PDB file of N, CA and C in Angstrom:
ATOM      1  N   MET A 174       5.265 -23.877 -37.621  1.00 79.00           N
ATOM      2  CA  MET A 174       5.712 -22.896 -38.267  1.00 79.00           C
ATOM      3  C   MET A 174       6.518 -21.874 -37.527  1.00 79.00           C
ATOM      4  N   SER A 175       6.036 -21.351 -36.365  1.00 83.00           N
ATOM      5  CA  SER A 175       6.496 -20.242 -35.683  1.00 83.00           C
ATOM      6  C   SER A 175       7.845 -20.802 -34.742  1.00 83.00           C
ATOM      7  N   TYR A 176       7.838 -22.368 -34.496  1.00 87.00           N
ATOM      8  CA  TYR A 176       8.996 -22.809 -33.819  1.00 87.00           C
ATOM      9  C   TYR A 176      10.036 -22.695 -34.898  1.00 87.00           C
ATOM     10  N   GLU A 177       9.980 -23.144 -36.175  1.00 90.00           N
ATOM     11  CA  GLU A 177      11.002 -23.198 -37.165  1.00 90.00           C
ATOM     12  C   GLU A 177      11.400 -21.739 -37.288  1.00 90.00           C
ATOM     13  N   ASN A 178      10.665 -20.826 -37.414  1.00 92.00           N
ATOM     14  CA  ASN A 178      11.152 -19.532 -37.715  1.00 92.00           C
ATOM     15  C   ASN A 178      11.895 -18.964 -36.509  1.00 92.00           C
ATOM     16  N   THR A 179      11.597 -19.439 -35.144  1.00 94.00           N
ATOM     17  CA  THR A 179      12.298 -18.858 -34.262  1.00 94.00           C
ATOM     18  C   THR A 179      13.793 -19.677 -34.102  1.00 94.00           C
ATOM     19  N   LYS A 180      13.718 -20.586 -34.470  1.00 93.00           N
ATOM     20  CA  LYS A 180      15.194 -21.684 -34.538  1.00 93.00           C
ATOM     21  C   LYS A 180      15.906 -20.717 -35.690  1.00 93.00           C
ATOM     22  N   LEU A 181      15.109 -20.554 -36.768  1.00 94.00           N
ATOM     23  CA  LEU A 181      16.039 -20.079 -37.718  1.00 94.00           C
ATOM     24  C   LEU A 181      16.870 -18.480 -37.526  1.00 94.00           C
ATOM     25  N   TYR A 182      15.744 -17.679 -36.784  1.00 94.00           N
ATOM     26  CA  TYR A 182      16.236 -16.452 -36.323  1.00 94.00           C
ATOM     27  C   TYR A 182      17.270 -16.508 -35.179  1.00 94.00           C
ATOM     28  N   LYS A 183      17.225 -17.739 -34.353  1.00 95.00           N
ATOM     29  CA  LYS A 183      18.411 -17.707 -33.383  1.00 95.00           C
ATOM     30  C   LYS A 183      19.905 -18.091 -33.936  1.00 95.00           C
ATOM     31  N   GLU A 184      19.677 -19.039 -35.023  1.00 95.00           N
ATOM     32  CA  GLU A 184      20.765 -19.408 -35.796  1.00 95.00           C
ATOM     33  C   GLU A 184      21.405 -18.261 -36.270  1.00 95.00           C
ATOM     34  N   ARG A 185      20.404 -17.470 -37.294  1.00 95.00           N
ATOM     35  CA  ARG A 185      21.319 -16.182 -37.698  1.00 95.00           C
ATOM     36  C   ARG A 185      21.943 -15.309 -36.834  1.00 95.00           C
ATOM     37  N   SER A 186      21.184 -14.942 -35.543  1.00 95.00           N
ATOM     38  CA  SER A 186      21.246 -14.010 -34.956  1.00 95.00           C
ATOM     39  C   SER A 186      22.632 -14.525 -33.816  1.00 95.00           C
ATOM     40  N   LYS A 187      22.858 -16.037 -33.811  1.00 94.00           N
ATOM     41  CA  LYS A 187      24.221 -16.623 -33.417  1.00 94.00           C
ATOM     42  C   LYS A 187      25.402 -16.066 -34.346  1.00 94.00           C
ATOM     43  N   LEU A 188      25.080 -16.618 -35.586  1.00 93.00           N
ATOM     44  CA  LEU A 188      26.230 -16.023 -36.523  1.00 93.00           C
ATOM     45  C   LEU A 188      26.544 -15.054 -36.561  1.00 93.00           C
ATOM     46  N   TRP A 189      25.552 -13.911 -36.588  1.00 93.00           N
ATOM     47  CA  TRP A 189      25.833 -12.543 -36.455  1.00 93.00           C
ATOM     48  C   TRP A 189      26.642 -12.294 -35.174  1.00 93.00           C
ATOM     49  N   HIS A 190      26.369 -12.500 -33.983  1.00 92.00           N
ATOM     50  CA  HIS A 190      27.358 -12.367 -33.213  1.00 92.00           C
ATOM     51  C   HIS A 190      28.552 -12.784 -33.044  1.00 92.00           C
ATOM     52  N   ASP A 191      28.613 -14.282 -33.311  1.00 89.00           N
ATOM     53  CA  ASP A 191      29.986 -14.836 -33.360  1.00 89.00           C
ATOM     54  C   ASP A 191      30.884 -14.259 -34.441  1.00 89.00           C
ATOM     55  N   ALA A 192      30.563 -13.511 -35.061  1.00 89.00           N
ATOM     56  CA  ALA A 192      31.246 -12.967 -36.408  1.00 89.00           C
ATOM     57  C   ALA A 192      31.868 -11.671 -35.865  1.00 89.00           C
ATOM     58  N   ARG A 193      31.271 -10.989 -34.938  1.00 87.00           N
ATOM     59  CA  ARG A 193      31.721  -9.795 -34.422  1.00 87.00           C
ATOM     60  C   ARG A 193      32.382  -9.770 -33.123  1.00 87.00           C
ATOM     61  N   ILE A 194      32.742 -11.218 -32.576  1.00 84.00           N
ATOM     62  CA  ILE A 194      33.716 -11.332 -31.409  1.00 84.00           C
ATOM     63  C   ILE A 194      35.011 -11.299 -31.847  1.00 84.00           C
ATOM     64  N   LYS A 195      35.614 -10.398 -31.162  1.00 77.00           N
ATOM     65  CA  LYS A 195      36.859 -10.079 -31.280  1.00 77.00           C
ATOM     66  C   LYS A 195      37.967 -11.118 -30.570  1.00 77.00           C
ATOM     67  N   LYS A 196      38.949 -11.202 -31.238  1.00 73.00           N
ATOM     68  CA  LYS A 196      39.817 -12.255 -30.678  1.00 73.00           C
ATOM     69  C   LYS A 196      40.789 -11.533 -29.652  1.00 73.00           C
ATOM     70  N   THR A 197      41.069 -12.098 -28.647  1.00 66.00           N
ATOM     71  CA  THR A 197      41.887 -11.436 -27.563  1.00 66.00           C
ATOM     72  C   THR A 197      43.421 -12.060 -27.405  1.00 66.00           C
ATOM     73  N   ARG A 198      44.375 -11.306 -27.339  1.00 66.00           N
ATOM     74  CA  ARG A 198      45.579 -11.657 -27.228  1.00 66.00           C
ATOM     75  C   ARG A 198      46.142 -11.666 -25.899  1.00 66.00           C
ATOM     76  N   VAL A 199      46.970 -12.522 -25.210  1.00 58.00           N
ATOM     77  CA  VAL A 199      47.243 -12.458 -24.096  1.00 58.00           C
ATOM     78  C   VAL A 199      48.755 -12.397 -24.154  1.00 58.00           C
ATOM     79  N   LEU A 200      49.305 -11.261 -23.439  1.00 57.00           N
ATOM     80  CA  LEU A 200      50.896 -11.025 -23.299  1.00 57.00           C
ATOM     81  C   LEU A 200      51.554 -11.705 -22.271  1.00 57.00           C
ATOM     82  N   THR A 201      52.442 -12.506 -22.536  1.00 59.00           N
ATOM     83  CA  THR A 201      53.018 -13.127 -21.332  1.00 59.00           C
ATOM     84  C   THR A 201      54.127 -12.176 -20.868  1.00 59.00           C
ATOM     85  N   ARG A 202      54.466 -12.256 -19.632  1.00 58.00           N
ATOM     86  CA  ARG A 202      55.287 -11.496 -18.874  1.00 58.00           C
ATOM     87  C   ARG A 202      56.371 -12.280 -18.176  1.00 58.00           C
ATOM     88  N   PRO A 203      57.503 -12.110 -17.877  1.00 60.00           N
ATOM     89  CA  PRO A 203      58.351 -12.781 -16.879  1.00 60.00           C
ATOM     90  C   PRO A 203      57.993 -12.825 -15.641  1.00 60.00           C
ATOM     91  N   LYS A 204      58.222 -13.626 -14.902  1.00 57.00           N
ATOM     92  CA  LYS A 204      57.828 -13.914 -13.369  1.00 57.00           C
ATOM     93  C   LYS A 204      58.488 -12.766 -12.663  1.00 57.00           C
ATOM     94  N   GLY A 205      57.375 -12.282 -11.634  1.00 51.00           N
ATOM     95  CA  GLY A 205      57.715 -11.097 -10.744  1.00 51.00           C
ATOM     96  C   GLY A 205      57.678  -9.800 -11.501  1.00 51.00           C
ATOM     97  N   THR A 206      56.874  -9.818 -12.322  1.00 53.00           N
ATOM     98  CA  THR A 206      56.533  -8.476 -12.845  1.00 53.00           C
ATOM     99  C   THR A 206      55.587  -7.882 -11.869  1.00 53.00           C
ATOM    100  N   ALA A 207      55.855  -6.652 -11.663  1.00 57.00           N
ATOM    101  CA  ALA A 207      55.115  -5.842 -10.767  1.00 57.00           C
ATOM    102  C   ALA A 207      53.752  -5.496 -10.874  1.00 57.00           C
ATOM    103  N   LYS A 208      53.474  -5.355 -12.460  1.00 58.00           N
ATOM    104  CA  LYS A 208      52.252  -4.807 -12.637  1.00 58.00           C
ATOM    105  C   LYS A 208      50.975  -5.927 -12.407  1.00 58.00           C
ATOM    106  N   LEU A 209      51.607  -7.269 -12.324  1.00 55.00           N
ATOM    107  CA  LEU A 209      50.631  -8.503 -11.975  1.00 55.00           C
ATOM    108  C   LEU A 209      50.547  -8.702 -10.770  1.00 55.00           C
ATOM    109  N   LYS A 210      51.339  -8.058  -9.468  1.00 57.00           N
ATOM    110  CA  LYS A 210      51.534  -8.459  -8.227  1.00 57.00           C
ATOM    111  C   LYS A 210      50.545  -7.665  -7.558  1.00 57.00           C
ATOM    112  N   SER A 211      49.753  -8.330  -6.891  1.00 65.00           N
ATOM    113  CA  SER A 211      48.900  -7.401  -6.035  1.00 65.00           C
ATOM    114  C   SER A 211      49.252  -6.517  -4.884  1.00 65.00           C
ATOM    115  N   ARG A 212      48.616  -5.220  -4.863  1.00 62.00           N
ATOM    116  CA  ARG A 212      49.055  -4.409  -3.892  1.00 62.00           C
ATOM    117  C   ARG A 212      48.360  -5.026  -2.243  1.00 62.00           C
ATOM    118  N   TRP A 213      47.563  -5.890  -2.024  1.00 67.00           N
ATOM    119  CA  TRP A 213      46.990  -6.303  -1.034  1.00 67.00           C
ATOM    120  C   TRP A 213      47.814  -7.393  -0.346  1.00 67.00           C
ATOM    121  N   THR A 214      48.979  -7.161   0.132  1.00 69.00           N
ATOM    122  CA  THR A 214      49.798  -8.511   0.547  1.00 69.00           C
ATOM    123  C   THR A 214      50.418  -8.176   1.994  1.00 69.00           C
ATOM    124  N   GLY A 215      49.783  -7.403   2.714  1.00 70.00           N
ATOM    125  CA  GLY A 215      50.598  -7.215   3.922  1.00 70.00           C
ATOM    126  C   GLY A 215      49.498  -6.304   4.891  1.00 70.00           C
ATOM    127  N   PRO A 216      49.885  -6.188   6.072  1.00 75.00           N
ATOM    128  CA  PRO A 216      49.257  -5.366   7.014  1.00 75.00           C
ATOM    129  C   PRO A 216      49.901  -3.702   6.595  1.00 75.00           C
ATOM    130  N   TYR A 217      48.791  -2.885   6.542  1.00 80.00           N
ATOM    131  CA  TYR A 217      48.968  -1.532   6.264  1.00 80.00           C
ATOM    132  C   TYR A 217      48.484  -0.580   7.918  1.00 80.00           C
ATOM    133  N   ILE A 218      49.249   0.304   7.434  1.00 82.00           N
ATOM    134  CA  ILE A 218      48.814   1.577   8.501  1.00 82.00           C
ATOM    135  C   ILE A 218      48.264   2.969   7.989  1.00 82.00           C
ATOM    136  N   ILE A 219      46.987   3.167   8.334  1.00 85.00           N
ATOM    137  CA  ILE A 219      46.181   4.025   7.887  1.00 85.00           C
ATOM    138  C   ILE A 219      46.782   5.314   8.442  1.00 85.00           C
ATOM    139  N   ASN A 220      47.370   6.154   7.291  1.00 87.00           N
ATOM    140  CA  ASN A 220      48.034   7.239   7.714  1.00 87.00           C
ATOM    141  C   ASN A 220      46.907   8.595   7.512  1.00 87.00           C
ATOM    142  N   GLN A 221      45.952   8.412   6.572  1.00 89.00           N
ATOM    143  CA  GLN A 221      44.940   9.754   6.486  1.00 89.00           C
ATOM    144  C   GLN A 221      43.614   9.254   6.110  1.00 89.00           C
ATOM    145  N   VAL A 222      42.498   9.831   6.737  1.00 89.00           N
ATOM    146  CA  VAL A 222      41.325   9.693   6.176  1.00 89.00           C
ATOM    147  C   VAL A 222      40.542  11.021   5.855  1.00 89.00           C
ATOM    148  N   THR A 223      40.082  10.954   4.472  1.00 88.00           N
ATOM    149  CA  THR A 223      39.407  12.092   4.230  1.00 88.00           C
ATOM    150  C   THR A 223      37.861  11.967   4.468  1.00 88.00           C
ATOM    151  N   PRO A 224      36.923  13.197   4.766  1.00 86.00           N
ATOM    152  CA  PRO A 224      35.746  13.169   4.907  1.00 86.00           C
ATOM    153  C   PRO A 224      35.021  12.421   3.733  1.00 86.00           C
ATOM    154  N   HIS A 225      35.592  12.398   2.511  1.00 85.00           N
ATOM    155  CA  HIS A 225      34.756  11.730   1.238  1.00 85.00           C
ATOM    156  C   HIS A 225      35.142  10.215   1.127  1.00 85.00           C
ATOM    157  N   GLY A 226      35.534   9.765   2.080  1.00 86.00           N
ATOM    158  CA  GLY A 226      35.695   8.204   2.304  1.00 86.00           C
ATOM    159  C   GLY A 226      36.904   7.780   1.612  1.00 86.00           C
ATOM    160  N   ILE A 227      38.244   8.672   1.509  1.00 89.00           N
ATOM    161  CA  ILE A 227      39.627   7.982   0.744  1.00 89.00           C
ATOM    162  C   ILE A 227      40.425   7.784   2.062  1.00 89.00           C
ATOM    163  N   ILE A 228      41.036   6.873   1.985  1.00 89.00           N
ATOM    164  CA  ILE A 228      42.017   6.400   3.106  1.00 89.00           C
ATOM    165  C   ILE A 228      43.304   6.486   2.325  1.00 89.00           C
ATOM    166  N   GLU A 229      44.311   6.880   3.179  1.00 89.00           N
ATOM    167  CA  GLU A 229      45.620   6.809   2.335  1.00 89.00           C
ATOM    168  C   GLU A 229      46.205   5.706   3.288  1.00 89.00           C
ATOM    169  N   LEU A 230      47.017   4.693   2.824  1.00 86.00           N
ATOM    170  CA  LEU A 230      47.535   3.583   3.411  1.00 86.00           C
ATOM    171  C   LEU A 230      49.063   3.704   3.216  1.00 86.00           C
ATOM    172  N   ILE A 231      49.736   3.177   4.112  1.00 85.00           N
ATOM    173  CA  ILE A 231      51.195   3.176   4.124  1.00 85.00           C
ATOM    174  C   ILE A 231      51.576   1.579   4.306  1.00 85.00           C
ATOM    175  N   GLY A 232      52.065   1.098   3.130  1.00 80.00           N
ATOM    176  CA  GLY A 232      52.539  -0.418   3.387  1.00 80.00           C
ATOM    177  C   GLY A 232      53.815  -0.538   3.561  1.00 80.00           C
ATOM    178  N   ASN A 233      54.427  -1.647   3.055  1.00 76.00           N
ATOM    179  CA  ASN A 233      55.888  -2.107   3.063  1.00 76.00           C
ATOM    180  C   ASN A 233      56.621  -1.009   2.492  1.00 76.00           C
ATOM    181  N   GLY A 234      57.954  -0.783   3.042  1.00 73.00           N
ATOM    182  CA  GLY A 234      58.889   0.264   2.439  1.00 73.00           C
ATOM    183  C   GLY A 234      58.369   1.763   1.988  1.00 73.00           C
ATOM    184  N   GLU A 235      57.329   2.274   2.992  1.00 76.00           N
ATOM    185  CA  GLU A 235      56.726   3.287   2.870  1.00 76.00           C
ATOM    186  C   GLU A 235      56.361   3.460   1.592  1.00 76.00           C
ATOM    187  N   GLN A 236      55.773   2.739   1.001  1.00 80.00           N
ATOM    188  CA  GLN A 236      54.928   3.001   0.076  1.00 80.00           C
ATOM    189  C   GLN A 236      53.402   3.331   0.202  1.00 80.00           C
ATOM    190  N   THR A 237      52.868   4.525  -0.350  1.00 85.00           N
ATOM    191  CA  THR A 237      51.463   5.125   0.109  1.00 85.00           C
ATOM    192  C   THR A 237      50.643   4.848  -1.193  1.00 85.00           C
ATOM    193  N   PHE A 238      49.409   4.827  -0.836  1.00 84.00           N
ATOM    194  CA  PHE A 238      48.532   4.676  -1.788  1.00 84.00           C
ATOM    195  C   PHE A 238      47.241   5.179  -1.536  1.00 84.00           C
ATOM    196  N   LEU A 239      46.107   5.602  -2.403  1.00 89.00           N
ATOM    197  CA  LEU A 239      44.879   5.714  -1.819  1.00 89.00           C
ATOM    198  C   LEU A 239      43.668   4.804  -2.343  1.00 89.00           C
ATOM    199  N   VAL A 240      42.876   4.531  -1.157  1.00 87.00           N
ATOM    200  CA  VAL A 240      42.043   3.336  -1.820  1.00 87.00           C
ATOM    201  C   VAL A 240      40.495   4.478  -1.137  1.00 87.00           C
ATOM    202  N   ASN A 241      39.286   3.598  -1.739  1.00 88.00           N
ATOM    203  CA  ASN A 241      38.479   3.876  -1.087  1.00 88.00           C
ATOM    204  C   ASN A 241      38.016   2.997   0.201  1.00 88.00           C
ATOM    205  N   ASP A 242      37.181   3.750   1.288  1.00 84.00           N
ATOM    206  CA  ASP A 242      37.136   3.286   2.433  1.00 84.00           C
ATOM    207  C   ASP A 242      36.102   1.847   2.409  1.00 84.00           C
ATOM    208  N   GLN A 243      35.609   1.528   1.250  1.00 85.00           N
ATOM    209  CA  GLN A 243      34.712   0.344   1.287  1.00 85.00           C
ATOM    210  C   GLN A 243      35.560  -0.679   0.720  1.00 85.00           C
ATOM    211  N   ARG A 244      36.900  -0.608   0.345  1.00 83.00           N
ATOM    212  CA  ARG A 244      37.599  -1.714   0.135  1.00 83.00           C
ATOM    213  C   ARG A 244      38.499  -2.094   0.936  1.00 83.00           C
ATOM    214  N   VAL A 245      38.611  -1.497   2.469  1.00 81.00           N
ATOM    215  CA  VAL A 245      39.600  -1.893   3.463  1.00 81.00           C
ATOM    216  C   VAL A 245      38.901  -2.823   4.345  1.00 81.00           C
ATOM    217  N   LYS A 246      39.129  -3.887   4.713  1.00 78.00           N
ATOM    218  CA  LYS A 246      38.719  -4.573   5.680  1.00 78.00           C
ATOM    219  C   LYS A 246      38.988  -3.996   7.158  1.00 78.00           C
ATOM    220  N   HIS A 247      37.910  -4.033   8.118  1.00 73.00           N
ATOM    221  CA  HIS A 247      37.764  -3.669   9.377  1.00 73.00           C
ATOM    222  C   HIS A 247      38.905  -4.586  10.179  1.00 73.00           C
ATOM    223  N   TYR A 248      39.716  -4.207  11.019  1.00 71.00           N
ATOM    224  CA  TYR A 248      40.282  -5.441  11.982  1.00 71.00           C
ATOM    225  C   TYR A 248      39.626  -5.327  13.254  1.00 71.00           C
ATOM    226  N   PHE A 249      39.260  -6.516  13.600  1.00 71.00           N
ATOM    227  CA  PHE A 249      38.540  -6.806  14.911  1.00 71.00           C
ATOM    228  C   PHE A 249      39.280  -7.559  15.871  1.00 71.00           C
ATOM    229  N   GLY A 250      40.349  -7.648  15.817  1.00 70.00           N
ATOM    230  CA  GLY A 250      41.264  -8.420  16.704  1.00 70.00           C
ATOM    231  C   GLY A 250      41.548  -7.727  17.973  1.00 70.00           C
ATOM    232  N   GLY A 251      42.445  -8.157  18.399  1.00 67.00           N
ATOM    233  CA  GLY A 251      42.945  -7.953  19.997  1.00 67.00           C
ATOM    234  C   GLY A 251      43.490  -6.274  19.965  1.00 67.00           C
ATOM    235  N   MET A 252      43.929  -5.577  21.111  1.00 64.00           N
ATOM    236  CA  MET A 252      44.759  -4.450  20.903  1.00 64.00           C
ATOM    237  C   MET A 252      45.956  -4.410  20.274  1.00 64.00           C
ATOM    238  N   THR A 253      46.389  -3.249  19.713  1.00 63.00           N
ATOM    239  CA  THR A 253      47.612  -3.223  18.988  1.00 63.00           C
ATOM    240  C   THR A 253      47.989  -1.917  19.392  1.00 63.00           C
ATOM    241  N   LYS A 254      49.311  -1.902  19.130  1.00 66.00           N
ATOM    242  CA  LYS A 254      50.293  -0.935  19.471  1.00 66.00           C
ATOM    243  C   LYS A 254      49.924   0.309  18.823  1.00 66.00           C
ATOM    244  N   GLU A 255      49.919   1.594  19.172  1.00 66.00           N
ATOM    245  CA  GLU A 255      49.325   2.449  18.333  1.00 66.00           C
ATOM    246  C   GLU A 255      50.797   3.320  17.874  1.00 66.00           C
ATOM    247  N   ILE A 256      50.974   3.156  16.250  1.00 64.00           N
ATOM    248  CA  ILE A 256      52.129   3.791  15.654  1.00 64.00           C
ATOM    249  C   ILE A 256      51.805   5.315  15.276  1.00 64.00           C
ATOM    250  N   VAL A 257      52.865   6.290  15.871  1.00 61.00           N
ATOM    251  CA  VAL A 257      52.432   7.257  15.526  1.00 61.00           C
ATOM    252  C   VAL A 257      53.799   7.996  14.918  1.00 61.00           C
ATOM    253  N   LYS A 258      53.916   8.446  13.841  1.00 62.00           N
ATOM    254  CA  LYS A 258      54.960   9.188  13.230  1.00 62.00           C
ATOM    255  C   LYS A 258      54.930  10.605  13.268  1.00 62.00           C
ATOM    256  N   LYS A 259      56.109  11.453  13.536  1.00 55.00           N
ATOM    257  CA  LYS A 259      55.894  12.796  13.681  1.00 55.00           C
ATOM    258  C   LYS A 259      56.820  13.358  12.505  1.00 55.00           C
TER     259      LYS A 259
END
């Protein structure tokens, strides 16, 4: 008896949840859309570090953006030339 009641309850709750699932629509965009392109495609230079853990990075073409310090990978390679812009 209780097994049957549980089965009925599960079926009803599944129907209820399935009725409330919203249909999603995917918009197609032409190739090369900047919105879908990842910003993480090249080496970056650290421009500024704040005490609150925000890092300003300079990318290709002098593009700058802010990221959290936890999202940046550490570089453990060899010595590099230090680039200083004044």
